[in-house]
């Protein structure tokens, strides 16, 4: 029994073809939207590529861009088929291509669904990328005189100001690295010497943070240095004081920013996928309804359209049988080739007459 069998007359076929033509052009605009989202996300990721450890995060925008281009191409082509289906003479040239095209449409819809899922599932990979990238970026914060790294201070400062964050996981991350360049340290000072000697790696570590960690909304002047020293500031308690530094780490801030963006894009792509699926189903009904016309010379006669010629169970069963037959055929060919090789390898017996 056919799946979703529908009866059509000429009027219904014409309406279906016209409706699909319109839907395909809407799908072209949807493809442009998906392409634009991918391009926007790629630009946003490139803006902060210095604080990302690898290029895996670009898989999502690249996939969106590719799906947008394919959507425009597939739906533009389908729109032409639907338009020509109104004229039997024009439709005849598309008839042999429809089955392969519908198979490609099915693969395309599977890929769109996969990309939509990836938009929701990339959070873990993005988190590790940002964690390592920010860690490396903070290490290079002081290298303002090193070619290739001189921009890192500005990048980190602008990042902390824009996203209202501090450090990788929090402001204490700055206590564990030397973020002040040796160029601005007075090595004749006893305090500087003592701090460097007290550290195994010979680094100048302080309980301070860059100015970009300061919260301008705080009523108190920024406590940027000696953050953990209660006696260094009037009426200040490190354990209980509401610090006027950004408490959120930049990893969390960036992760929330990109994750929410990707989730929104994933929801849009899912809607596009549903729309594409309805277009594919409609195109399949149009294809089968035109193919099943009993008398091609009488376009006004009734016909039937369906999604699958047999039930889903029977279709899957026949597909599995076809795969098994194909496997057996390949095995027979391999055995035949092996037998030929063995015969060719045999040395013919030579009889010597004395």
mmCIF file of C-alpha atoms in Angstrom:
data_model
loop_
_atom_site.group_PDB
_atom_site.id
_atom_site.type_symbol
_atom_site.label_atom_id
_atom_site.label_comp_id
_atom_site.label_asym_id
_atom_site.label_seq_id
_atom_site.Cartn_x
_atom_site.Cartn_y
_atom_site.Cartn_z
ATOM 1 C CA UNK A 1 0.000 0.000 0.000
ATOM 2 C CA UNK A 2 1.390 3.395 -1.002
ATOM 3 C CA UNK A 3 2.299 5.903 1.709
ATOM 4 C CA UNK A 4 0.224 9.133 1.726
ATOM 5 C CA UNK A 5 -1.666 8.431 -1.493
ATOM 6 C CA UNK A 6 -3.582 11.479 -2.779
ATOM 7 C CA UNK A 7 -5.913 11.780 -5.780
ATOM 8 C CA UNK A 8 -5.342 14.681 -8.151
ATOM 9 C CA UNK A 9 -7.211 16.234 -11.029
ATOM 10 C CA UNK A 10 -5.739 18.818 -13.370
ATOM 11 C CA UNK A 11 -6.846 21.743 -11.195
ATOM 12 C CA UNK A 12 -5.200 20.262 -8.091
ATOM 13 C CA UNK A 13 -1.984 19.483 -9.993
ATOM 14 C CA UNK A 14 -1.803 23.048 -11.280
ATOM 15 C CA UNK A 15 -2.391 24.457 -7.775
ATOM 16 C CA UNK A 16 0.255 22.136 -6.328
ATOM 17 C CA UNK A 17 2.785 23.140 -9.003
ATOM 18 C CA UNK A 18 2.082 26.854 -8.481
ATOM 19 C CA UNK A 19 2.255 26.529 -4.692
ATOM 20 C CA UNK A 20 5.557 24.622 -4.904
ATOM 21 C CA UNK A 21 6.982 27.221 -7.294
ATOM 22 C CA UNK A 22 6.195 29.933 -4.731
ATOM 23 C CA UNK A 23 7.540 27.837 -1.822
ATOM 24 C CA UNK A 24 10.773 27.161 -3.690
ATOM 25 C CA UNK A 25 11.434 30.854 -4.115
ATOM 26 C CA UNK A 26 10.724 31.387 -0.419
ATOM 27 C CA UNK A 27 13.276 28.618 0.187
ATOM 28 C CA UNK A 28 15.798 30.502 -1.952
ATOM 29 C CA UNK A 29 15.393 33.510 0.356
ATOM 30 C CA UNK A 30 15.699 31.160 3.342
ATOM 31 C CA UNK A 31 18.973 29.890 1.814
ATOM 32 C CA UNK A 32 20.206 33.470 1.532
ATOM 33 C CA UNK A 33 19.307 33.942 5.220
ATOM 34 C CA UNK A 34 21.261 30.793 6.229
ATOM 35 C CA UNK A 35 24.230 31.943 4.123
ATOM 36 C CA UNK A 36 24.117 35.401 5.763
ATOM 37 C CA UNK A 37 23.984 33.876 9.256
ATOM 38 C CA UNK A 38 27.021 31.721 8.494
ATOM 39 C CA UNK A 39 28.920 34.711 7.124
ATOM 40 C CA UNK A 40 28.026 36.836 10.166
ATOM 41 C CA UNK A 41 29.102 34.083 12.594
ATOM 42 C CA UNK A 42 32.371 33.583 10.704
ATOM 43 C CA UNK A 43 33.145 37.317 10.932
ATOM 44 C CA UNK A 44 32.321 37.331 14.658
ATOM 45 C CA UNK A 45 34.618 34.355 15.280
ATOM 46 C CA UNK A 46 37.434 35.894 13.215
ATOM 47 C CA UNK A 47 37.209 39.075 15.313
ATOM 48 C CA UNK A 48 38.397 37.062 18.306
ATOM 49 C CA UNK A 49 40.480 34.392 16.594
ATOM 50 C CA UNK A 50 43.487 35.510 18.692
ATOM 51 C CA UNK A 51 41.837 34.106 21.823
ATOM 52 C CA UNK A 52 40.753 30.833 20.211
ATOM 53 C CA UNK A 53 43.059 27.852 20.215
ATOM 54 C CA UNK A 54 42.070 26.220 16.903
ATOM 55 C CA UNK A 55 39.937 26.576 13.800
ATOM 56 C CA UNK A 56 37.376 23.874 14.726
ATOM 57 C CA UNK A 57 34.933 26.591 15.771
ATOM 58 C CA UNK A 58 34.673 27.649 12.107
ATOM 59 C CA UNK A 59 33.016 24.338 11.196
ATOM 60 C CA UNK A 60 29.571 25.734 12.057
ATOM 61 C CA UNK A 61 29.773 28.963 9.990
ATOM 62 C CA UNK A 62 31.386 27.113 7.066
ATOM 63 C CA UNK A 63 28.567 24.544 7.160
ATOM 64 C CA UNK A 64 25.920 27.281 7.270
ATOM 65 C CA UNK A 65 27.513 29.059 4.304
ATOM 66 C CA UNK A 66 27.629 25.805 2.305
ATOM 67 C CA UNK A 67 24.024 24.901 3.181
ATOM 68 C CA UNK A 68 22.881 28.396 2.201
ATOM 69 C CA UNK A 69 24.535 28.121 -1.224
ATOM 70 C CA UNK A 70 23.155 24.598 -1.806
ATOM 71 C CA UNK A 71 19.682 25.687 -0.705
ATOM 72 C CA UNK A 72 19.642 28.504 -3.261
ATOM 73 C CA UNK A 73 20.841 26.162 -6.022
ATOM 74 C CA UNK A 74 18.487 23.258 -5.197
ATOM 75 C CA UNK A 75 15.386 25.398 -4.730
ATOM 76 C CA UNK A 76 16.075 27.542 -7.774
ATOM 77 C CA UNK A 77 16.297 24.360 -9.859
ATOM 78 C CA UNK A 78 13.131 22.922 -8.238
ATOM 79 C CA UNK A 79 11.297 26.183 -8.939
ATOM 80 C CA UNK A 80 12.121 25.818 -12.638
ATOM 81 C CA UNK A 81 10.844 22.202 -12.639
ATOM 82 C CA UNK A 82 7.575 23.216 -10.941
ATOM 83 C CA UNK A 83 7.084 26.056 -13.431
ATOM 84 C CA UNK A 84 7.695 23.742 -16.424
ATOM 85 C CA UNK A 85 5.408 21.038 -14.991
ATOM 86 C CA UNK A 86 2.421 23.166 -16.036
ATOM 87 C CA UNK A 87 3.349 22.429 -19.646
ATOM 88 C CA UNK A 88 3.563 18.669 -20.449
ATOM 89 C CA UNK A 89 5.949 19.299 -23.363
ATOM 90 C CA UNK A 90 8.406 21.198 -21.168
ATOM 91 C CA UNK A 91 8.015 18.788 -18.256
ATOM 92 C CA UNK A 92 9.000 15.806 -20.425
ATOM 93 C CA UNK A 93 12.676 16.862 -20.444
ATOM 94 C CA UNK A 94 12.799 16.957 -16.610
ATOM 95 C CA UNK A 95 11.083 13.586 -16.103
ATOM 96 C CA UNK A 96 14.253 11.399 -16.159
ATOM 97 C CA UNK A 97 16.029 13.753 -13.726
ATOM 98 C CA UNK A 98 13.356 13.902 -11.045
ATOM 99 C CA UNK A 99 14.164 10.658 -9.210
ATOM 100 C CA UNK A 100 17.915 11.418 -8.856
ATOM 101 C CA UNK A 101 17.047 15.003 -7.927
ATOM 102 C CA UNK A 102 14.652 13.884 -5.173
ATOM 103 C CA UNK A 103 17.341 11.520 -3.833
ATOM 104 C CA UNK A 104 19.767 14.455 -3.702
ATOM 105 C CA UNK A 105 17.083 16.543 -1.973
ATOM 106 C CA UNK A 106 16.743 13.850 0.696
ATOM 107 C CA UNK A 107 20.520 13.845 1.305
ATOM 108 C CA UNK A 108 20.489 17.654 1.389
ATOM 109 C CA UNK A 109 17.719 17.687 4.020
ATOM 110 C CA UNK A 110 19.632 15.192 6.151
ATOM 111 C CA UNK A 111 22.675 17.508 5.991
ATOM 112 C CA UNK A 112 20.571 20.546 6.971
ATOM 113 C CA UNK A 113 19.217 18.669 9.987
ATOM 114 C CA UNK A 114 22.768 17.632 10.922
ATOM 115 C CA UNK A 115 23.991 21.258 10.707
ATOM 116 C CA UNK A 116 21.078 22.391 12.900
ATOM 117 C CA UNK A 117 22.062 19.815 15.542
ATOM 118 C CA UNK A 118 25.712 20.871 15.347
ATOM 119 C CA UNK A 119 24.667 24.463 16.125
ATOM 120 C CA UNK A 120 23.268 23.201 19.452
ATOM 121 C CA UNK A 121 26.058 20.705 20.222
ATOM 122 C CA UNK A 122 29.198 22.769 19.549
ATOM 123 C CA UNK A 123 29.224 24.293 23.047
ATOM 124 C CA UNK A 124 31.702 21.748 24.501
ATOM 125 C CA UNK A 125 34.226 22.142 21.691
ATOM 126 C CA UNK A 126 33.889 25.921 21.773
ATOM 127 C CA UNK A 127 34.423 25.983 25.542
ATOM 128 C CA UNK A 128 37.759 24.113 25.358
ATOM 129 C CA UNK A 129 38.858 26.270 22.403
ATOM 130 C CA UNK A 130 38.155 29.478 24.312
ATOM 131 C CA UNK A 131 39.694 28.217 27.574
ATOM 132 C CA UNK A 132 43.053 27.402 25.952
ATOM 133 C CA UNK A 133 43.010 30.410 23.634
ATOM 134 C CA UNK A 134 42.353 32.889 26.451
ATOM 135 C CA UNK A 135 45.032 31.237 28.599
ATOM 136 C CA UNK A 136 47.605 31.718 25.827
ATOM 137 C CA UNK A 137 46.390 35.255 25.120
ATOM 138 C CA UNK A 138 46.827 36.274 28.762
ATOM 139 C CA UNK A 139 50.400 34.894 28.744
ATOM 140 C CA UNK A 140 51.248 37.129 25.794
ATOM 141 C CA UNK A 141 49.555 40.210 27.309
ATOM 142 C CA UNK A 142 52.899 41.695 28.376
ATOM 143 C CA UNK A 143 54.687 41.093 25.019
ATOM 144 C CA UNK A 144 53.953 44.546 23.613
ATOM 145 C CA UNK A 145 57.407 44.706 21.984
ATOM 146 C CA UNK A 146 57.302 41.216 20.436
ATOM 147 C CA UNK A 147 56.394 41.070 16.714
ATOM 148 C CA UNK A 148 53.223 39.046 16.194
ATOM 149 C CA UNK A 149 52.116 39.530 19.813
ATOM 150 C CA UNK A 150 52.194 43.285 20.232
ATOM 151 C CA UNK A 151 48.445 43.505 19.541
ATOM 152 C CA UNK A 152 47.483 41.022 22.289
ATOM 153 C CA UNK A 153 47.306 43.585 25.100
ATOM 154 C CA UNK A 154 44.836 45.709 23.158
ATOM 155 C CA UNK A 155 42.825 42.603 22.165
ATOM 156 C CA UNK A 156 42.491 41.372 25.765
ATOM 157 C CA UNK A 157 41.717 44.834 27.144
ATOM 158 C CA UNK A 158 39.028 45.501 24.531
ATOM 159 C CA UNK A 159 37.596 42.036 25.129
ATOM 160 C CA UNK A 160 37.327 42.573 28.911
ATOM 161 C CA UNK A 161 35.763 45.997 28.457
ATOM 162 C CA UNK A 162 33.262 44.900 25.790
ATOM 163 C CA UNK A 163 32.111 41.700 27.520
ATOM 164 C CA UNK A 164 32.470 43.022 31.098
ATOM 165 C CA UNK A 165 34.671 40.139 32.134
ATOM 166 C CA UNK A 166 38.074 39.559 33.711
ATOM 167 C CA UNK A 167 40.605 36.784 33.169
ATOM 168 C CA UNK A 168 39.856 33.328 31.853
ATOM 169 C CA UNK A 169 37.722 31.909 34.672
ATOM 170 C CA UNK A 170 37.890 34.995 36.900
ATOM 171 C CA UNK A 171 40.081 37.916 38.011
ATOM 172 C CA UNK A 172 42.347 35.629 40.097
ATOM 173 C CA UNK A 173 43.790 34.190 36.864
ATOM 174 C CA UNK A 174 45.846 37.380 36.524
ATOM 175 C CA UNK A 175 47.588 36.599 39.857
ATOM 176 C CA UNK A 176 49.180 33.477 38.331
ATOM 177 C CA UNK A 177 50.894 35.107 35.328
ATOM 178 C CA UNK A 178 53.308 37.988 34.811
ATOM 179 C CA UNK A 179 51.203 40.433 32.850
ATOM 180 C CA UNK A 180 53.508 43.447 33.415
ATOM 181 C CA UNK A 181 56.350 43.689 30.890
ATOM 182 C CA UNK A 182 59.950 43.692 32.212
ATOM 183 C CA UNK A 183 60.359 46.923 30.310
ATOM 184 C CA UNK A 184 58.275 48.710 32.963
ATOM 185 C CA UNK A 185 59.895 47.110 36.036
ATOM 186 C CA UNK A 186 62.577 48.799 38.105
ATOM 187 C CA UNK A 187 65.007 45.946 38.758
ATOM 188 C CA UNK A 188 66.987 48.112 41.189
ATOM 189 C CA UNK A 189 63.958 48.146 43.495
ATOM 190 C CA UNK A 190 64.097 45.733 46.449
ATOM 191 C CA UNK A 191 60.385 44.940 46.152
ATOM 192 C CA UNK A 192 60.748 43.909 42.499
ATOM 193 C CA UNK A 193 63.831 41.780 43.260
ATOM 194 C CA UNK A 194 62.119 40.058 46.191
ATOM 195 C CA UNK A 195 59.024 39.236 44.142
ATOM 196 C CA UNK A 196 61.098 37.760 41.305
ATOM 197 C CA UNK A 197 63.277 35.727 43.716
ATOM 198 C CA UNK A 198 60.248 34.415 45.580
ATOM 199 C CA UNK A 199 58.968 32.832 42.381
ATOM 200 C CA UNK A 200 60.445 29.561 41.101
ATOM 201 C CA UNK A 201 60.141 30.615 37.453
ATOM 202 C CA UNK A 202 61.586 34.066 38.118
ATOM 203 C CA UNK A 203 58.367 35.877 37.207
ATOM 204 C CA UNK A 204 57.033 39.108 38.635
ATOM 205 C CA UNK A 205 53.668 38.071 40.073
ATOM 206 C CA UNK A 206 51.315 40.513 41.803
ATOM 207 C CA UNK A 207 47.813 40.362 43.209
ATOM 208 C CA UNK A 208 46.697 42.912 40.651
ATOM 209 C CA UNK A 209 44.752 43.036 37.394
ATOM 210 C CA UNK A 210 44.804 45.174 34.215
ATOM 211 C CA UNK A 211 42.715 48.348 34.204
ATOM 212 C CA UNK A 212 40.209 46.769 31.789
ATOM 213 C CA UNK A 213 38.955 44.530 34.630
ATOM 214 C CA UNK A 214 37.546 47.531 36.488
ATOM 215 C CA UNK A 215 33.805 48.031 36.654
ATOM 216 C CA UNK A 216 33.088 51.708 35.868
ATOM 217 C CA UNK A 217 29.647 51.428 37.508
ATOM 218 C CA UNK A 218 31.214 50.853 40.942
ATOM 219 C CA UNK A 219 30.973 53.892 43.256
ATOM 220 C CA UNK A 220 34.412 53.141 44.717
ATOM 221 C CA UNK A 221 37.632 53.925 42.825
ATOM 222 C CA UNK A 222 38.998 50.808 41.188
ATOM 223 C CA UNK A 223 41.100 48.579 43.417
ATOM 224 C CA UNK A 224 43.420 47.353 40.700
ATOM 225 C CA UNK A 225 46.546 46.527 42.728
ATOM 226 C CA UNK A 226 46.963 44.710 46.042
ATOM 227 C CA UNK A 227 43.510 43.257 45.614
ATOM 228 C CA UNK A 228 43.985 40.704 48.413
ATOM 229 C CA UNK A 229 45.693 43.117 50.860
ATOM 230 C CA UNK A 230 43.069 44.420 53.299
ATOM 231 C CA UNK A 231 45.456 46.865 54.995
ATOM 232 C CA UNK A 232 46.378 48.557 51.699
ATOM 233 C CA UNK A 233 42.912 50.088 51.310
ATOM 234 C CA UNK A 234 40.700 51.977 53.728
ATOM 235 C CA UNK A 235 37.567 50.202 54.967
ATOM 236 C CA UNK A 236 38.266 47.200 52.800
ATOM 237 C CA UNK A 237 37.850 43.479 53.415
ATOM 238 C CA UNK A 238 38.995 41.170 50.650
ATOM 239 C CA UNK A 239 36.772 38.289 51.795
ATOM 240 C CA UNK A 240 33.521 40.216 52.128
ATOM 241 C CA UNK A 241 34.000 43.364 50.039
ATOM 242 C CA UNK A 242 32.008 43.561 46.821
ATOM 243 C CA UNK A 243 34.972 44.097 44.542
ATOM 244 C CA UNK A 244 34.672 46.695 41.817
ATOM 245 C CA UNK A 245 36.164 44.275 39.300
ATOM 246 C CA UNK A 246 34.260 42.203 36.784
ATOM 247 C CA UNK A 247 33.596 38.883 38.491
ATOM 248 C CA UNK A 248 32.686 36.875 35.406
ATOM 249 C CA UNK A 249 35.495 35.196 33.467
ATOM 250 C CA UNK A 250 35.868 35.968 29.761
ATOM 251 C CA UNK A 251 35.561 32.301 28.836
ATOM 252 C CA UNK A 252 32.078 32.184 30.332
ATOM 253 C CA UNK A 253 31.120 35.520 28.759
ATOM 254 C CA UNK A 254 32.295 34.558 25.261
ATOM 255 C CA UNK A 255 30.816 31.076 25.567
ATOM 256 C CA UNK A 256 27.413 32.530 26.487
ATOM 257 C CA UNK A 257 27.642 35.036 23.619
ATOM 258 C CA UNK A 258 28.524 32.498 20.925
ATOM 259 C CA UNK A 259 26.340 29.696 22.321
ATOM 260 C CA UNK A 260 23.222 31.860 22.366
ATOM 261 C CA UNK A 261 24.032 33.031 18.835
ATOM 262 C CA UNK A 262 24.517 29.462 17.572
ATOM 263 C CA UNK A 263 21.369 28.250 19.350
ATOM 264 C CA UNK A 264 19.311 30.987 17.673
ATOM 265 C CA UNK A 265 20.830 30.081 14.316
ATOM 266 C CA UNK A 266 20.153 26.390 14.980
ATOM 267 C CA UNK A 267 16.468 27.171 15.621
ATOM 268 C CA UNK A 268 16.274 29.121 12.335
ATOM 269 C CA UNK A 269 17.981 26.269 10.443
ATOM 270 C CA UNK A 270 15.487 23.773 11.946
ATOM 271 C CA UNK A 271 12.607 25.918 10.636
ATOM 272 C CA UNK A 272 14.282 26.030 7.223
ATOM 273 C CA UNK A 273 14.671 22.235 7.385
ATOM 274 C CA UNK A 274 10.944 21.778 8.084
ATOM 275 C CA UNK A 275 10.130 24.071 5.174
ATOM 276 C CA UNK A 276 12.530 22.189 2.888
ATOM 277 C CA UNK A 277 10.984 18.865 3.937
ATOM 278 C CA UNK A 278 7.504 20.112 3.033
ATOM 279 C CA UNK A 279 8.813 21.294 -0.357
ATOM 280 C CA UNK A 280 10.411 17.889 -0.993
ATOM 281 C CA UNK A 281 7.187 16.061 -0.054
ATOM 282 C CA UNK A 282 5.181 18.354 -2.341
ATOM 283 C CA UNK A 283 7.629 17.827 -5.188
ATOM 284 C CA UNK A 284 7.412 14.065 -4.741
ATOM 285 C CA UNK A 285 3.582 14.215 -4.882
ATOM 286 C CA UNK A 286 3.745 16.339 -8.022
ATOM 287 C CA UNK A 287 6.249 13.973 -9.623
ATOM 288 C CA UNK A 288 4.218 10.804 -8.940
ATOM 289 C CA UNK A 289 0.889 12.433 -9.839
ATOM 290 C CA UNK A 290 2.259 13.464 -13.240
ATOM 291 C CA UNK A 291 3.897 10.083 -13.834
ATOM 292 C CA UNK A 292 0.727 8.143 -13.000
ATOM 293 C CA UNK A 293 -1.460 9.914 -15.582
ATOM 294 C CA UNK A 294 -3.080 7.049 -17.473
ATOM 295 C CA UNK A 295 -3.481 8.968 -20.727
ATOM 296 C CA UNK A 296 -0.734 11.572 -21.305
ATOM 297 C CA UNK A 297 -2.708 12.978 -24.238
ATOM 298 C CA UNK A 298 -5.555 13.833 -21.875
ATOM 299 C CA UNK A 299 -4.038 16.164 -19.223
ATOM 300 C CA UNK A 300 -7.431 16.660 -17.549
ATOM 301 C CA UNK A 301 -7.712 13.058 -16.393
ATOM 302 C CA UNK A 302 -7.309 12.115 -12.737
ATOM 303 C CA UNK A 303 -4.133 10.604 -11.301
ATOM 304 C CA UNK A 304 -2.698 9.518 -7.975
ATOM 305 C CA UNK A 305 0.349 10.853 -6.155
ATOM 306 C CA UNK A 306 2.231 9.295 -3.237
ATOM 307 C CA UNK A 307 5.346 9.672 -1.134
ATOM 308 C CA UNK A 308 6.378 6.005 -1.239
ATOM 309 C CA UNK A 309 5.027 3.498 -3.719
ATOM 310 C CA UNK A 310 4.854 0.876 -0.948
ATOM 311 C CA UNK A 311 4.543 1.131 2.827
ATOM 312 C CA UNK A 312 7.528 2.284 4.850
ATOM 313 C CA UNK A 313 8.153 -1.264 6.121
ATOM 314 C CA UNK A 314 8.076 -2.749 2.610
ATOM 315 C CA UNK A 315 10.276 0.032 1.238
ATOM 316 C CA UNK A 316 12.920 -0.553 3.926
ATOM 317 C CA UNK A 317 12.722 -4.301 3.335
ATOM 318 C CA UNK A 318 13.234 -3.944 -0.419
ATOM 319 C CA UNK A 319 16.101 -1.506 0.146
ATOM 320 C CA UNK A 320 17.844 -4.011 2.445
ATOM 321 C CA UNK A 321 17.331 -6.794 -0.096
ATOM 322 C CA UNK A 322 18.815 -4.620 -2.824
ATOM 323 C CA UNK A 323 21.849 -3.961 -0.642
ATOM 324 C CA UNK A 324 22.252 -7.682 0.048
ATOM 325 C CA UNK A 325 22.029 -8.475 -3.674
ATOM 326 C CA UNK A 326 24.607 -5.815 -4.398
ATOM 327 C CA UNK A 327 26.912 -7.308 -1.751
ATOM 328 C CA UNK A 328 26.506 -10.809 -3.178
ATOM 329 C CA UNK A 329 27.141 -9.542 -6.704
ATOM 330 C CA UNK A 330 30.373 -7.871 -5.590
ATOM 331 C CA UNK A 331 31.426 -11.058 -3.781
ATOM 332 C CA UNK A 332 30.767 -13.202 -6.913
ATOM 333 C CA UNK A 333 32.813 -10.769 -9.009
ATOM 334 C CA UNK A 334 35.672 -10.912 -6.488
ATOM 335 C CA UNK A 335 35.560 -14.754 -6.450
ATOM 336 C CA UNK A 336 35.558 -14.865 -10.252
ATOM 337 C CA UNK A 337 38.570 -12.546 -10.409
ATOM 338 C CA UNK A 338 40.350 -14.721 -7.813
ATOM 339 C CA UNK A 339 39.644 -17.893 -9.819
ATOM 340 C CA UNK A 340 40.982 -16.291 -12.985
ATOM 341 C CA UNK A 341 44.120 -15.269 -11.117
ATOM 342 C CA UNK A 342 44.666 -18.827 -9.859
ATOM 343 C CA UNK A 343 44.231 -20.293 -13.356
ATOM 344 C CA UNK A 344 46.636 -17.772 -14.792
ATOM 345 C CA UNK A 345 49.133 -18.610 -12.051
ATOM 346 C CA UNK A 346 49.179 -22.338 -12.809
ATOM 347 C CA UNK A 347 52.268 -23.526 -14.756
ATOM 348 C CA UNK A 348 51.304 -25.801 -17.642
ATOM 349 C CA UNK A 349 52.856 -29.314 -17.507
ATOM 350 C CA UNK A 350 55.597 -29.969 -20.087
ATOM 351 C CA UNK A 351 55.857 -33.507 -21.448
ATOM 352 C CA UNK A 352 59.334 -34.545 -22.574
ATOM 353 C CA UNK A 353 59.577 -37.207 -25.298
ATOM 354 C CA UNK A 354 62.801 -39.171 -25.210
#
